[in-house]
Amino acid sequence: MTIVSGIVGCVTDERLQDDGYVAYGVTVDLVILTIRAEQLCVLLVRRGLAPFAGALALPGGFVRLDETLVEAARRELAEETGLLLPEPPPQGSAWPGVHLEQLAAYGAIDRDPRARILTIAFLALAPDLPEPRSGTDAAAAEFVPVAALTGLGGLGGLAFDHAEILADGLERARAKLEYTALATAFCPAEFTVAELRRVYEIVWGAPLDARNFHRKVTGTPGFLEPVGHSTARDGGRPAALYRRGAAEILHPAMRRARAAGP
Amino acid sequence: MTIVSGIVGCVTDERLQDDGYVAYGVTVDLVILTIRAEQLCVLLVRRGLAPFAGALALPGGFVRLDETLVEAARRELAEETGLLLPEPPPQGSAWPGVHLEQLAAYGAIDRDPRARILTIAFLALAPDLPEPRSGTDAAAAEFVPVAALTGLGGLGGLAFDHAEILADGLERARAKLEYTALATAFCPAEFTVAELRRVYEIVWGAPLDARNFHRKVTGTPGFLEPVGHSTARDGGRPAALYRRGAAEILHPAMRRARAAGP
DNA sequence: GCCCCTTATCGTCATTTCGACGAGATCAAC
DNA sequence: GTTGATCTCGTCGAAATGACGATAAGGGGC
């Protein structure tokens, strides 16, 4: 049992000893979702260092002593995607265009073979981003279609417990589309109703009726704000452009298709 | 900058130095809610040690190296309430009668004046429990009506950032009553529809129509399973007894009164 | 210009759910 | 038996949903 010499932890209060204080490493890991080429994609890095060298993993890194968890997540997001987010708003979850929220903490004993390391996972939703630039500790970062991972029967092949984290992040995103206006985080500043509907269809993996969807989103006050007009991006009749409204939650909720309907 | 001598952390991999590894203290804190005497109550301890000696705080403690986060939360729950929970089921969130789930991680830099300490908060919902026994590090533990705390304008007076954690836990509990069958966690094994309705009314702080509530819960398949009959616990016509059903989520959701309805 | 194809938007209609409430059922207490 | 409480079943209109028809408004080929 040795303490690594480069440790930076600062513990000056001897009373901590009495409480059973032990030291942990703490990281943040990010589930960064976006939609590219009609597919839900997650940003993954190929690890250059052991453990799991060569395997795909969620981007992340250690939390510094002078930053909070959200700040660490924001820094990692910037490092991996080049996205420079403005100062965090009071509630820490509503940047224009990009959504960032805490997902959960993961603390299985052997989740990292090196030491007892805890990770706080964050979920980020973003519109189509420029090609990610290689981060410092990541050999390469790329957006991978989620379908290409789940096809192998349960997200196998990811480093650490990142398969579980990714599964939780996907479920959180899918669930939140139901009762929040979060789907707009996948869209650019101005978008059409059809583009928003494609977001739902891609994330949920099920088709939605265009007429009922249009009625729902335009009929919910505060969800969408009309702007001007759009060129026919898809060849048909031009569609009205909207900007995301002030509403954060949807009442009543949008409903995805039930598994076994009565 | 000194390292506390009693540290137990085990870090043997020198590669960690290159990644910016720093050591944190990690605790779990519990928001344990129950209903006593028609009031929503939270278990609080009065701290005997500095910092915040004498102040009220959520029960919690450091996570040991040989236990996961959920196990630490389960141990603290047992220490503070005397509740001995059976082995955790696969999903870790459905003990008979008691509900335990992770709430969030809190990592503000100065949340603990002694050192950089991270806490993972858990939310526990339980039926009326026996008087809590004094834990090891807690001078005294007692159930405090939530209304008595919020009356002072925002949960003031709790140690650390426990006011924020408690507020998040309350909001989580209130929200989850809407779309899950979680309210039964506040009830004993067998209960009447009216007792379940009282749970909703107490947690949400608003009255519900008894007829519509009855139609809703008995009409949702899998929510309740009938048993036999009950004595009139409340003086009126005897009510049928139910046991919690297999359904975990409610579709459509129960709805609490909106703030400003259209 | 004109037909055809594509997509957007509006409307219709039966079904389900919700909120508000009436009314009978069944106990204890007096 | 009457009163008073609570449980439980029903009714009715408003709102939301799901399925789908119908029209509006562009582009492309000829």
XYZ file of C-alpha atoms (C1' of nucleotides) in Angstrom:
584
model
C 0.000 0.000 0.000
C 1.779 3.099 -1.195
C 0.717 6.646 -1.690
C 1.610 8.033 -5.053
C 4.223 10.712 -4.626
C 2.684 13.188 -7.005
C -0.500 13.416 -5.009
C -1.892 16.899 -4.739
C -4.635 16.293 -2.246
C -4.752 18.839 0.509
C -5.912 17.490 3.841
C -4.988 19.574 6.839
C -7.652 18.702 9.351
C -6.672 15.861 11.622
C -10.237 15.318 12.723
C -10.826 13.669 9.394
C -8.857 10.673 10.547
C -11.465 9.852 13.106
C -14.223 9.748 10.585
C -12.699 7.038 8.433
C -11.407 9.352 5.747
C -9.968 7.592 2.735
C -8.752 9.090 -0.508
C -10.385 8.512 -3.857
C -9.608 9.598 -7.345
C -12.470 11.505 -8.913
C -13.086 11.878 -12.615
C -15.840 13.205 -14.825
C -16.962 11.259 -17.867
C -19.124 12.710 -20.579
C -21.881 11.218 -22.657
C -21.956 13.711 -25.514
C -24.810 13.016 -27.886
C -25.489 14.610 -31.207
C -27.254 13.790 -34.429
C -25.221 13.382 -37.590
C -26.423 12.020 -40.886
C -29.787 10.971 -39.459
C -28.171 8.963 -36.681
C -27.805 9.400 -32.966
C -24.084 9.552 -32.256
C -21.960 9.576 -29.133
C -18.483 11.017 -28.852
C -15.930 8.321 -28.039
C -12.185 8.407 -27.717
C -9.765 5.616 -28.399
C -7.575 5.242 -25.364
C -3.844 5.598 -25.883
C -2.779 4.604 -22.388
C -3.346 1.578 -20.220
C -5.630 0.392 -18.862
C -7.905 -0.463 -21.768
C -5.349 0.919 -24.244
C -6.828 0.781 -27.697
C -10.399 0.456 -26.487
C -13.151 2.986 -27.018
C -14.162 5.054 -24.021
C -16.199 8.063 -23.056
C -14.173 11.262 -22.896
C -13.309 12.388 -19.404
C -10.578 13.185 -16.984
C -9.671 13.914 -13.416
C -11.330 16.728 -11.568
C -8.881 19.391 -10.473
C -8.865 20.732 -6.980
C -9.823 24.233 -8.051
C -12.881 23.402 -10.105
C -16.339 22.086 -9.364
C -17.787 19.015 -11.027
C -19.721 21.031 -13.580
C -16.663 23.117 -14.367
C -14.633 19.982 -14.931
C -17.297 18.643 -17.237
C -17.386 21.927 -19.106
C -13.620 21.893 -19.493
C -13.622 18.358 -20.818
C -16.403 19.207 -23.207
C -14.367 22.117 -24.536
C -11.223 20.034 -24.808
C -12.891 17.249 -26.695
C -15.221 19.144 -28.960
C -13.704 22.598 -29.188
C -16.975 23.965 -27.898
C -16.271 26.992 -25.779
C -19.265 27.461 -23.602
C -20.032 30.822 -22.048
C -20.102 31.321 -18.325
C -22.396 28.883 -16.585
C -25.805 30.296 -15.784
C -27.101 30.061 -12.214
C -28.709 26.698 -12.588
C -25.925 25.238 -14.665
C -28.055 23.462 -17.190
C -29.142 25.850 -19.907
C -26.485 27.075 -22.244
C -27.824 28.297 -25.526
C -27.753 25.339 -27.848
C -25.814 22.941 -25.667
C -27.356 21.121 -22.760
C -25.222 19.793 -19.928
C -26.529 18.019 -16.859
C -25.255 15.614 -14.293
C -26.174 12.024 -14.962
C -25.035 9.965 -11.965
C -22.058 8.867 -9.919
C -20.464 5.474 -10.490
C -18.448 3.889 -7.744
C -18.097 0.163 -8.266
C -15.044 -1.042 -6.402
C -13.169 -2.490 -9.351
C -14.355 -0.177 -12.039
C -10.790 1.075 -12.504
C -8.044 -1.511 -12.110
C -5.480 1.080 -11.009
C -7.140 2.433 -7.881
C -10.455 3.273 -6.301
C -11.663 5.907 -8.689
C -15.098 7.393 -8.693
C -16.602 9.020 -11.724
C -19.363 11.562 -12.059
C -21.001 11.140 -15.435
C -22.492 14.082 -17.295
C -24.869 14.099 -20.201
C -24.416 16.650 -22.966
C -26.733 17.178 -25.902
C -25.571 19.283 -28.809
C -26.495 20.083 -32.392
C -24.257 18.719 -35.097
C -20.742 19.701 -34.054
C -17.610 20.252 -36.096
C -15.192 17.358 -36.226
C -13.823 16.837 -32.751
C -10.184 17.679 -32.264
C -7.914 15.241 -30.564
C -7.712 15.981 -26.892
C -4.688 15.772 -24.705
C -5.161 12.311 -23.273
C -7.192 10.933 -26.111
C -5.490 9.485 -29.109
C -8.500 10.189 -31.276
C -12.043 11.369 -30.728
C -14.912 10.621 -33.053
C -18.660 10.505 -33.145
C -19.863 6.924 -33.340
C -23.435 6.013 -34.238
C -25.094 4.479 -31.219
C -26.729 1.876 -33.414
C -23.289 0.599 -34.411
C -22.546 -0.088 -30.734
C -25.827 -1.562 -29.595
C -25.860 -3.870 -32.563
C -23.226 -5.978 -30.869
C -25.601 -6.933 -28.098
C -25.330 -4.476 -25.263
C -22.707 -1.839 -25.963
C -19.865 -4.281 -25.505
C -16.288 -3.228 -25.962
C -16.241 0.052 -24.104
C -13.586 0.624 -21.469
C -14.271 0.585 -17.743
C -18.008 0.666 -16.961
C -18.653 3.066 -19.791
C -21.163 0.766 -21.414
C -23.380 1.107 -18.354
C -22.872 4.872 -18.237
C -23.713 5.230 -21.896
C -26.826 3.105 -21.494
C -27.956 5.283 -18.604
C -27.250 8.424 -20.589
C -29.243 7.182 -23.548
C -32.179 6.258 -21.378
C -32.044 9.640 -19.640
C -32.040 11.438 -22.976
C -34.899 9.358 -24.345
C -36.956 9.843 -21.204
C -36.355 13.577 -21.032
C -37.585 14.124 -24.559
C -40.955 13.029 -23.274
C -41.554 15.678 -20.691
C -39.092 18.490 -21.439
C -38.285 20.740 -24.372
C -34.827 19.192 -24.507
C -35.090 18.008 -28.095
C -34.306 21.533 -29.255
C -30.793 21.081 -27.874
C -30.116 18.797 -30.846
C -31.229 21.477 -33.300
C -29.467 24.602 -34.547
C -30.722 27.991 -33.420
C -33.460 28.009 -36.046
C -35.187 24.875 -37.182
C -38.381 23.556 -38.706
C -41.015 21.374 -37.129
C -39.952 18.490 -39.329
C -36.355 18.772 -38.205
C -37.506 18.671 -34.603
C -39.633 15.657 -35.381
C -36.652 13.897 -36.922
C -34.845 14.416 -33.614
C -37.586 12.582 -31.757
C -37.746 9.828 -34.328
C -33.989 9.297 -34.321
C -33.585 9.347 -30.555
C -36.610 7.160 -29.944
C -36.063 4.985 -32.963
C -39.724 5.046 -33.919
C -41.705 7.021 -36.493
C -44.146 9.706 -35.384
C -47.204 10.995 -37.184
C -46.214 14.306 -38.773
C -49.683 15.878 -38.437
C -50.178 15.051 -34.772
C -46.621 16.052 -33.946
C -47.110 19.407 -35.639
C -50.308 19.999 -33.712
C -48.641 19.068 -30.449
C -45.518 21.205 -30.653
C -47.175 24.273 -32.147
C -50.057 23.988 -29.731
C -47.934 23.846 -26.605
C -47.454 27.435 -25.439
C -43.830 28.440 -24.957
C -42.325 25.486 -26.763
C -41.620 27.139 -30.111
C -41.343 30.741 -31.234
C -41.956 31.437 -34.919
C -39.415 33.464 -36.890
C -39.708 33.830 -40.672
C -39.611 31.349 -43.515
C -37.264 28.724 -44.765
C -36.126 27.401 -48.049
C -37.346 23.934 -48.772
C -34.429 22.065 -47.287
C -36.116 18.831 -48.240
C -37.631 19.569 -51.597
C -41.249 20.015 -50.607
C -43.272 22.967 -49.495
C -41.186 25.430 -47.475
C -41.541 25.081 -43.748
C -41.797 27.805 -41.140
C -38.736 28.350 -39.012
C -38.895 28.362 -35.238
C -36.632 29.151 -32.362
C -36.781 27.350 -29.022
C -39.230 28.961 -26.624
C -39.028 29.652 -22.933
C -40.850 26.534 -21.809
C -38.614 23.957 -20.195
C -41.172 21.298 -19.379
C -43.996 19.913 -21.489
C -47.520 19.504 -20.212
C -48.870 17.078 -20.999
C -45.855 15.033 -21.998
C -45.050 13.795 -25.450
C -45.522 10.038 -25.517
C -43.358 7.474 -27.171
C -44.977 4.333 -28.422
C -45.701 1.871 -25.658
C -44.148 -1.550 -25.816
C -47.362 -3.563 -25.515
C -50.406 -1.380 -25.844
C -53.715 -2.498 -24.272
C -0.035 21.171 2.180
C 0.142 17.961 4.159
C -1.193 14.506 3.675
C -3.074 13.186 6.635
C -1.149 10.332 8.164
C -4.089 8.068 8.683
C -4.910 7.929 5.032
C -5.923 4.523 3.757
C -6.028 5.229 0.056
C -4.328 2.593 -2.033
C -2.718 3.898 -5.190
C -0.112 1.671 -6.725
C -0.156 2.685 -10.361
C 2.335 5.400 -11.143
C 0.641 6.165 -14.449
C -2.008 7.937 -12.461
C 0.410 10.755 -11.778
C 0.450 11.689 -15.410
C -3.295 12.060 -15.571
C -3.535 14.712 -12.884
C -4.693 12.391 -10.152
C -5.673 14.147 -6.946
C -7.215 12.659 -3.851
C -10.686 13.462 -2.599
C -12.682 12.452 0.380
C -15.952 10.790 -0.594
C -19.028 10.576 1.575
C -22.607 9.502 1.151
C -25.419 11.608 2.566
C -28.969 10.390 2.912
C -32.265 12.130 2.476
C -34.512 9.728 4.367
C -38.154 10.690 4.040
C -41.088 9.229 5.861
C -44.568 10.258 6.886
C -45.343 10.597 10.570
C -48.430 12.130 12.087
C -49.702 13.367 8.734
C -46.460 15.192 8.001
C -43.594 14.629 5.612
C -40.489 14.214 7.745
C -36.787 13.967 7.041
C -34.247 12.267 9.255
C -31.688 14.756 10.554
C -28.826 14.395 12.985
C -27.414 17.027 15.259
C -23.701 17.175 14.666
C -21.475 16.580 17.663
C -18.170 17.373 15.977
C -16.823 20.347 14.125
C -17.403 21.660 11.576
C -20.984 22.781 12.071
C -21.039 21.291 15.566
C -24.513 21.627 16.981
C -26.131 22.165 13.605
C -28.631 19.856 11.965
C -27.369 17.786 9.073
C -28.335 14.890 6.867
C -27.028 11.552 8.096
C -24.037 10.276 6.209
C -20.439 9.221 6.399
C -17.330 8.331 4.503
C -17.384 5.579 1.932
C -15.074 2.729 2.812
C -12.689 1.266 0.310
C -14.366 -2.117 0.303
C -17.908 -1.006 -0.390
C -19.732 0.522 -3.304
C -21.706 3.723 -3.083
C -25.007 1.910 -2.703
C -23.568 -0.357 -0.037
C -22.311 2.656 1.878
C -25.729 4.244 1.665
C -27.341 1.026 2.826
C -24.945 0.802 5.768
C -25.631 4.377 6.809
C -29.346 3.778 6.503
C -29.068 0.781 8.788
C -26.900 2.636 11.290
C -29.203 5.596 11.521
C -32.578 3.926 11.415
C -31.913 0.396 12.566
C -33.389 -0.779 9.307
C -31.618 -3.915 8.217
C -32.229 -4.259 4.554
C -31.924 -7.604 2.841
C -29.380 -8.213 0.133
C -29.657 -5.720 -2.652
C -31.604 -6.953 -5.646
C -29.984 -6.714 -9.093
C -31.234 -3.263 -9.867
C -30.553 -1.927 -6.398
C -33.692 0.104 -6.070
C -36.537 -2.102 -4.967
C -36.366 -3.449 -1.483
C -39.713 -4.450 -0.110
C -41.070 -1.391 1.594
C -37.990 0.796 1.476
C -36.885 2.621 -1.609
C -33.288 3.728 -2.055
C -31.898 5.495 -5.094
C -29.027 7.734 -5.936
C -29.893 11.400 -6.002
C -26.844 13.279 -7.270
C -23.209 14.108 -6.577
C -22.277 17.401 -4.960
C -18.787 18.754 -5.411
C -18.665 22.474 -4.706
C -15.114 23.395 -3.823
C -15.766 24.805 -0.367
C -18.686 22.662 0.625
C -16.591 21.162 3.424
C -14.192 23.548 5.173
C -11.795 20.742 6.105
C -10.825 19.429 2.705
C -12.095 18.780 -0.765
C -14.824 16.319 -0.014
C -17.359 15.051 -2.483
C -20.670 13.631 -1.461
C -23.023 11.312 -3.243
C -26.525 11.922 -2.009
C -29.106 9.157 -1.829
C -32.833 9.379 -1.457
C -34.644 6.888 0.748
C -38.400 6.604 1.151
C -39.785 4.513 3.969
C -43.025 3.861 5.821
C -43.266 5.148 9.357
C -40.124 3.912 11.082
C -39.375 3.211 14.721
C -37.552 5.948 16.601
C -34.089 6.259 15.126
C -31.237 5.184 17.297
C -28.254 7.404 17.808
C -25.545 6.583 15.343
C -21.841 6.573 15.939
C -20.975 10.008 14.692
C -24.321 11.552 15.297
C -25.174 12.941 18.675
C -28.872 12.496 18.035
C -31.058 11.523 15.112
C -34.675 12.528 14.755
C -37.368 12.899 12.169
C -38.113 16.564 11.569
C -41.196 17.752 9.696
C -40.116 19.309 6.434
C -42.641 22.076 6.901
C -40.840 23.147 10.064
C -37.672 23.683 8.024
C -39.065 25.340 4.934
C -41.044 27.727 7.051
C -37.864 29.613 7.812
C -37.484 30.644 4.207
C -35.445 28.080 2.325
C -34.290 25.290 4.588
C -31.788 27.517 6.342
C -29.673 26.242 9.175
C -28.537 22.908 7.803
C -24.854 22.083 7.800
C -22.684 22.058 4.675
C -24.769 22.232 1.490
C -27.388 19.950 2.962
C -30.154 22.472 2.400
C -29.562 22.192 -1.332
C -29.381 18.405 -1.163
C -32.595 18.196 0.814
C -34.346 20.520 -1.612
C -33.244 18.350 -4.523
C -34.380 15.228 -2.712
C -37.787 16.679 -1.989
C -38.243 17.748 -5.575
C -37.168 14.326 -6.787
C -39.646 12.618 -4.498
C -42.474 14.930 -5.508
C -41.721 14.499 -9.184
C -41.434 10.734 -8.989
C -44.842 10.372 -7.373
C -46.220 11.669 -10.637
C -44.978 9.001 -12.973
C -43.998 6.042 -10.786
C -45.657 3.818 -8.219
C -43.219 5.111 -5.618
C -45.849 6.404 -3.236
C -46.387 2.875 -1.986
C -42.892 3.042 -0.447
C -44.384 5.347 2.191
C -47.085 2.828 3.044
C -46.964 -0.385 5.066
C -47.268 -3.692 3.256
C -51.061 -3.447 3.158
C -52.856 -0.155 2.839
C -56.087 1.406 1.689
C -56.658 3.727 -1.225
C -57.286 6.583 1.168
C -53.984 6.008 2.924
C -52.230 6.103 -0.406
C -54.056 9.281 -1.284
C -52.935 10.857 1.972
C -49.355 10.147 0.920
C -49.830 12.105 -2.270
C -51.572 14.923 -0.494
C -48.899 15.201 2.182
C -45.953 15.025 -0.180
C -47.480 17.401 -2.693
C -49.089 19.605 -0.105
C -52.352 19.833 -2.007
C -55.700 18.060 -1.673
C -56.814 15.527 -4.260
C -60.307 14.491 -5.225
C -60.961 11.169 -3.516
C -63.246 9.829 -6.277
C -60.928 10.608 -9.160
C -57.929 9.326 -7.244
C -59.711 6.071 -6.540
C -60.621 5.666 -10.187
C -57.059 6.400 -11.250
C -55.178 4.032 -8.965
C -57.618 1.144 -9.201
C -57.907 1.586 -12.943
C -54.176 1.489 -13.617
C -53.279 -2.165 -14.220
C -50.495 -3.453 -12.012
C -50.498 -0.555 -9.582
C -52.490 -2.172 -6.783
C -53.327 -5.756 -5.920
C -56.425 -6.296 -3.788
C -56.188 -8.438 -0.660
C -59.078 -8.670 1.803
C -60.847 -6.118 3.916
C -59.942 -3.624 6.557
C -61.439 -2.313 9.693
C -62.529 1.267 9.417
C -59.330 2.864 10.528
C -60.965 6.235 10.085
C -64.459 5.702 11.339
C -66.319 5.457 8.057
C -67.129 2.613 5.761
C -64.388 -0.030 5.758
C -61.955 0.269 2.902
C -60.482 -2.507 0.805
C -56.876 -3.336 1.472
C -54.310 -3.420 -1.281
C -50.725 -4.453 -1.726
C -48.336 -2.764 -4.114
C -48.463 -4.249 -7.575
C -45.753 -5.060 -10.063
C -46.025 -1.840 -12.057
C -43.138 0.537 -11.515
C -44.161 3.362 -13.802
C -47.545 4.984 -14.278
C -49.055 5.639 -17.662
C -50.386 8.176 -18.002
C -48.858 10.033 -15.082
C -50.665 11.273 -12.028
C -50.784 15.046 -12.186
C -50.275 17.500 -9.403
C -52.066 20.799 -9.602
C -50.398 23.221 -11.957
C -49.228 26.557 -10.647
C -51.148 28.738 -13.119
C -53.550 26.749 -15.235
C -54.694 28.093 -18.621
C -46.820 26.479 -68.591
C -48.236 21.971 -66.861
C -48.111 17.534 -64.629
C -46.072 15.114 -60.876
C -43.806 14.475 -56.664
C -42.597 15.921 -52.159
C -43.355 18.035 -47.950
C -46.035 21.337 -44.790
C -50.139 22.569 -42.596
C -54.986 22.403 -41.383
C -59.205 19.693 -40.144
C -62.227 15.805 -38.906
C -63.702 12.199 -35.945
C -63.837 8.449 -32.606
C -61.617 7.178 -28.315
C -59.399 7.966 -24.013
C -58.439 10.630 -19.985
C -59.340 14.240 -16.732
C -61.708 17.293 -13.481
C -65.812 18.247 -11.022
C -69.455 16.390 -8.858
C -73.879 13.376 -7.572
C -75.377 9.451 -5.197
C -75.571 5.038 -3.023
C -73.017 1.638 0.275
C -71.431 0.442 4.779
C -69.464 0.951 8.942
C -69.265 3.274 14.217
C -71.269 6.109 17.565
C -75.214 7.839 19.741
C -82.995 4.067 13.983
C -80.607 8.193 13.072
C -76.472 10.681 12.287
C -72.045 11.169 10.545
C -68.296 9.670 8.598
C -65.910 7.457 4.832
C -65.689 4.283 0.705
C -67.024 3.234 -3.970
C -69.478 3.528 -8.306
C -71.395 6.660 -12.044
C -72.254 10.686 -14.953
C -71.065 14.587 -17.733
C -68.409 18.021 -20.345
C -63.657 19.557 -21.523
C -59.319 18.362 -23.214
C -55.885 15.425 -25.343
C -54.820 11.664 -28.271
C -54.398 8.629 -32.403
C -55.618 7.756 -37.123
C -56.084 9.745 -41.345
C -58.237 12.837 -45.166
C -57.553 17.133 -47.573
C -55.374 21.203 -49.069
C -51.238 24.444 -49.707
C -46.896 25.411 -51.747
C -42.608 24.596 -53.316
C -39.109 22.026 -57.150
C -38.080 19.185 -61.361
C -38.974 17.213 -65.866
C -41.101 18.023 -70.171
